[in-house]
CSV table of C-alpha atoms in Angstrom, one decimal:
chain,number,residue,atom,x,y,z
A,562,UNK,CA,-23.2,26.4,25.1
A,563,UNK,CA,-23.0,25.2,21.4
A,564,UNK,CA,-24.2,21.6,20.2
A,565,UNK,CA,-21.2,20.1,18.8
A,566,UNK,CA,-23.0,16.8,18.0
A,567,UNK,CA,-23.9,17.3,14.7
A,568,UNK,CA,-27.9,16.3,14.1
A,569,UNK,CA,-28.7,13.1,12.7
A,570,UNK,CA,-30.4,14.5,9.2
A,571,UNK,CA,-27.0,16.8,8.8
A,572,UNK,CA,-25.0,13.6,9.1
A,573,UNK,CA,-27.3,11.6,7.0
A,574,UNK,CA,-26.6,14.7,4.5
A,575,UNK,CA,-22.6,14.3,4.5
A,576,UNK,CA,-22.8,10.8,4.0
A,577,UNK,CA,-25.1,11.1,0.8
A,578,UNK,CA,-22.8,13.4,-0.3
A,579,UNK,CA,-20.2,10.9,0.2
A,580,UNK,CA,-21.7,8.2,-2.3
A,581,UNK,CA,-22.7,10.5,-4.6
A,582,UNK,CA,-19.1,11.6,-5.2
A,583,UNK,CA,-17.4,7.8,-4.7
A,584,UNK,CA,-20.6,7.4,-7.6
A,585,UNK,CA,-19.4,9.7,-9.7
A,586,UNK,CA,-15.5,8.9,-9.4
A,587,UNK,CA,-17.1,5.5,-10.8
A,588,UNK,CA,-18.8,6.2,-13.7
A,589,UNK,CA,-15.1,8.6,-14.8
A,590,UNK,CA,-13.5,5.4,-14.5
A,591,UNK,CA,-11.8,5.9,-11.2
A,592,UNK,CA,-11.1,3.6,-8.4
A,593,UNK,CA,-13.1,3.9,-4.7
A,594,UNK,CA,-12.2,2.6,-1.3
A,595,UNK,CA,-15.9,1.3,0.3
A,596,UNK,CA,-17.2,-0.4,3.4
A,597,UNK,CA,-18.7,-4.0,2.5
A,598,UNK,CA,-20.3,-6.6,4.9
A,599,UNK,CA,-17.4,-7.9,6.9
A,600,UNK,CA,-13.7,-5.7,5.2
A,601,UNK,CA,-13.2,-2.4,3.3
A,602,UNK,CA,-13.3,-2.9,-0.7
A,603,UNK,CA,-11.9,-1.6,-3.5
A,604,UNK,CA,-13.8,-0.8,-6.7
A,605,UNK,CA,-14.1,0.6,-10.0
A,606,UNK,CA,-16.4,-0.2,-13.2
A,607,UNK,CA,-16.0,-3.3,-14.4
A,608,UNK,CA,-16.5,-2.5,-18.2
A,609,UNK,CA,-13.6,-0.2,-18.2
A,610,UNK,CA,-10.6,-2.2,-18.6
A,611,UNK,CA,-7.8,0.8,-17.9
A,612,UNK,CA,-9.4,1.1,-14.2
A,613,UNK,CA,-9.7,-2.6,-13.4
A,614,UNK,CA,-6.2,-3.1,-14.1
A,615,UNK,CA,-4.7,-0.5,-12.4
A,616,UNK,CA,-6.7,-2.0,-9.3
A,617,UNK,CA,-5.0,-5.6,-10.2
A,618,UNK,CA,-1.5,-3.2,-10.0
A,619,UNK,CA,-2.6,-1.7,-6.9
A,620,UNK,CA,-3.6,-5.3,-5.3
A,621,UNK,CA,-0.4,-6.6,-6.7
A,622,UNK,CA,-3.1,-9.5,-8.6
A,623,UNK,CA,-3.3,-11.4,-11.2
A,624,UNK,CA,-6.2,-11.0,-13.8
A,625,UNK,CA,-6.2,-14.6,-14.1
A,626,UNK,CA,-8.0,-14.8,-10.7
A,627,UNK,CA,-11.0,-12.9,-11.8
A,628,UNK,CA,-13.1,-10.6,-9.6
A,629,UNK,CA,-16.2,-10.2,-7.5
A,630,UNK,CA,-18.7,-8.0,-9.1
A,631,UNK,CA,-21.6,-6.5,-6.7
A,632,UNK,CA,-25.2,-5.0,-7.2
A,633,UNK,CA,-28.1,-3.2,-5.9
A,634,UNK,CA,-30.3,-5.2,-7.8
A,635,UNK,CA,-30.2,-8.8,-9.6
A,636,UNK,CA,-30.7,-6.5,-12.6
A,637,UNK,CA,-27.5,-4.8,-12.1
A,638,UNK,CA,-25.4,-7.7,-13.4
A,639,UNK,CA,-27.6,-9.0,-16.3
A,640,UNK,CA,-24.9,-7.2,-18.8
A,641,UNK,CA,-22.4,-9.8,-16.8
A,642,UNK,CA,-23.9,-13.0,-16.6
A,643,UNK,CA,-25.9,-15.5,-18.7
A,644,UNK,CA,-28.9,-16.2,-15.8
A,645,UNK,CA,-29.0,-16.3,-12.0
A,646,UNK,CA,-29.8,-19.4,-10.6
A,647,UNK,CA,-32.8,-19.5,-8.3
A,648,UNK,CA,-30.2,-20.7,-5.5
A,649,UNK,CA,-28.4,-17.0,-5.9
A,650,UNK,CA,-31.4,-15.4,-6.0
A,651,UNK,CA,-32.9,-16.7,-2.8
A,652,UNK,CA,-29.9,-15.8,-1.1
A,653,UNK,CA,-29.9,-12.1,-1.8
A,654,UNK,CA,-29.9,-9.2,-1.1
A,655,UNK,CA,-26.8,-10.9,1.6
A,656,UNK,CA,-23.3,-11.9,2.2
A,657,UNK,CA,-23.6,-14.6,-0.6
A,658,UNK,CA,-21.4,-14.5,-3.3
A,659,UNK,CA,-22.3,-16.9,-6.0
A,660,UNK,CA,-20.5,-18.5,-9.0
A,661,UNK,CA,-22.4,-18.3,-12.5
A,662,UNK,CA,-22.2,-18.6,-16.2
A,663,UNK,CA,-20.9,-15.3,-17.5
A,664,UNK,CA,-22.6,-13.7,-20.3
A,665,UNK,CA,-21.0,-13.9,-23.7
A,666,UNK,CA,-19.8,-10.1,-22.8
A,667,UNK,CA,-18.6,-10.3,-19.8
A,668,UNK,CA,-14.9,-8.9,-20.3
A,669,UNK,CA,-12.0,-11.7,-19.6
A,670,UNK,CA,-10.3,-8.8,-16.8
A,671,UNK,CA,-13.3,-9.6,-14.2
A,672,UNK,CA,-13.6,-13.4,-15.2
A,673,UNK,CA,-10.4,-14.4,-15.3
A,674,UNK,CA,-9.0,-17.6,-16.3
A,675,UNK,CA,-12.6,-18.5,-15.2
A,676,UNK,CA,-15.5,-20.2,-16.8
A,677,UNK,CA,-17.4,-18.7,-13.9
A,678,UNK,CA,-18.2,-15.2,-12.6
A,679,UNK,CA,-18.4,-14.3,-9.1
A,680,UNK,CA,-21.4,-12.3,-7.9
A,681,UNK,CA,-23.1,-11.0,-5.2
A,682,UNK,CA,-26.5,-8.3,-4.7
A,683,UNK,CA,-25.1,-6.5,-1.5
A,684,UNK,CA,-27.0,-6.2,2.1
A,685,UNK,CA,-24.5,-2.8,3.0
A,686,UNK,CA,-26.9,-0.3,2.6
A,687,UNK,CA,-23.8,2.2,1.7
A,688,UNK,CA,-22.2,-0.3,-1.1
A,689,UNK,CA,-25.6,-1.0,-2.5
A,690,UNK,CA,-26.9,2.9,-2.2
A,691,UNK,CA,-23.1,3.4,-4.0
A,692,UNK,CA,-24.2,0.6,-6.7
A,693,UNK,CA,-27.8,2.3,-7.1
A,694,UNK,CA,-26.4,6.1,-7.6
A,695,UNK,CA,-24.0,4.7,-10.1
A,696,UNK,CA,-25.9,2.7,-11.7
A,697,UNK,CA,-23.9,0.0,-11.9
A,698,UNK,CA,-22.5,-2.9,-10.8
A,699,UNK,CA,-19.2,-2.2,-9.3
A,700,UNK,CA,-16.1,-4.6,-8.8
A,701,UNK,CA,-15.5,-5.3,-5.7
A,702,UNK,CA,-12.5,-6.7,-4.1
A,703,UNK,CA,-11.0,-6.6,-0.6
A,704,UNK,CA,-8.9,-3.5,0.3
A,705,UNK,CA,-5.1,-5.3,0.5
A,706,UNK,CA,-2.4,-6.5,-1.0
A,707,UNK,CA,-2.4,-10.0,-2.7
A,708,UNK,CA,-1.4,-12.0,0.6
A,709,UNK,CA,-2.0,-9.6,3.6
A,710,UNK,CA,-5.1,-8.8,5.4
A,711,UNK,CA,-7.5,-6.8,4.3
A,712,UNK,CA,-8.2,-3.2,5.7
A,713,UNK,CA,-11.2,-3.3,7.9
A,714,UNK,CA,-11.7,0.4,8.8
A,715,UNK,CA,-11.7,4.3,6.9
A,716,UNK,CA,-8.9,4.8,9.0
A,717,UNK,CA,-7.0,2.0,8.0
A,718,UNK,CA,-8.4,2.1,3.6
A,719,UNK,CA,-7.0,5.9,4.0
A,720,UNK,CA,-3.6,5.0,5.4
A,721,UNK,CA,-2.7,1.8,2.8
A,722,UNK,CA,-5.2,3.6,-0.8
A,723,UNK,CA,-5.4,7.0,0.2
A,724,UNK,CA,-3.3,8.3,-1.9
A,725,UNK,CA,-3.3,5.2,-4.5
A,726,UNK,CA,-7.1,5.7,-5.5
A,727,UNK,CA,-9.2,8.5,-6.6
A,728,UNK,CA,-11.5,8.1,-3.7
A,729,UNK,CA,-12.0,6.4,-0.4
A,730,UNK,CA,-15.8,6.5,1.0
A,731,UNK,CA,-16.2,6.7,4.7
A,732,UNK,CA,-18.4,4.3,6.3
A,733,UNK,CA,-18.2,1.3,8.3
A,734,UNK,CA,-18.2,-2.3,7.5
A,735,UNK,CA,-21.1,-4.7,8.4
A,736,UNK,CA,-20.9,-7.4,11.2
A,737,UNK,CA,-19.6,-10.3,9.3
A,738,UNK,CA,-15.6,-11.1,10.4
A,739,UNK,CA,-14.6,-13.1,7.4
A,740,UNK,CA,-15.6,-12.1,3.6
A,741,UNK,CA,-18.4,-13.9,1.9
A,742,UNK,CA,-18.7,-17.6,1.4
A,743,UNK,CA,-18.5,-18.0,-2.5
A,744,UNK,CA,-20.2,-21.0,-4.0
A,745,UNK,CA,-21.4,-22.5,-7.3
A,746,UNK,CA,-24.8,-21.8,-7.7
A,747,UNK,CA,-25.3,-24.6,-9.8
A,748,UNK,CA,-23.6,-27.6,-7.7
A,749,UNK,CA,-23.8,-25.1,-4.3
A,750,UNK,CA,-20.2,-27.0,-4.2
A,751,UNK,CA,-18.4,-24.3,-1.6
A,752,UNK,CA,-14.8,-22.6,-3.2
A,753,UNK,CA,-14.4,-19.7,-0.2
A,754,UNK,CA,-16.0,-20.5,3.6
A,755,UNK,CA,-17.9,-17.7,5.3
């Protein structure tokens, strides 16, 4: 009788494999379908203006909303924003997504009409591991349409992105039902409830 479960390190091995091609589709400026804490998200570099408007196009979005940018590492986003408030920092890594003063070089396509950029060190082991192997911090907004639910599943990311983006990662969201809170990590006024 053969063992048609496959073994833990083998599966551990596909999934590396995984990241380090969604990495990789990254840093060529293509767009990836990942697991986040609580929906599936979809992300690209957000330095490279080409791939973060053709995920606006995708979302049907405007830029003037702006967009969440995630890390690995506080360290990740110092290219986007001026400092992190000790309130963000505290927080992380977690489902906290918090609103700061961009850096004078943070491109207008991720902040938006904004004076504020949205950012968040992840908890997901797989989004972070994705952030860490390519070294980056990556956009990340939830896998819909502007207006309908966001996908919650591979299953579901492959059957509305599959064949829109250049990548979708399988994995499985966290525990959380409803995105991130986002708040001002200056005031700690509240703009999105967990």
């Amino acid at each position: 009788m053969t063992d048609t479960i496959p073994k833990p390190r083998v599966m551990l091995r596909c999934a590396s494999r995984g990241i380090s091609k969604a990495a990789r589709v990254l840093r060529k400026g293509g767009i990836v379908a990942y697991a986040t804490e609580a929906v599936y998200g979809l992300g690209c570099d957000p330095r490279n203006r080409d791939a973060v408007i053709r995920l606006l196009r995708l979302k049907q979005r405007s830029v003037r909303k702006g967009l969440i940018l995630i890390a690995a590492a506080p360290g990740q986003l110092d290219p986007y924003v001026a400092e992190l408030p000790a309130r963000a920092r505290k927080t992380w890594p977690g489902p906290h997504t918090w609103l700061v003063k961009p850096s004078a070089n943070a491109p207008r396509w991720i902040t938006g009409h904004h004076d504020r950029i949205a950012v968040r060190v992840t908890a997901h082991p797989q989004a972070a591991a994705l952030c860490r192997l390519a070294d980056m911090a990556i956009v990340s907004t939830s896998a819909n349409t502007s207006g309908h639910r966001p996908a919650r599943s591979y299953r579901e990311a492959v059957r509305r992105f599959g064949g829109k983006v250049d990548y979708v990662l399988r994995g499985r969201v966290g525990d959380r039902r409803r995105p991130t809170p986002i708040a001002d990590a200056v005031s700690g006024k509240v703009v999105r409830c967990a």
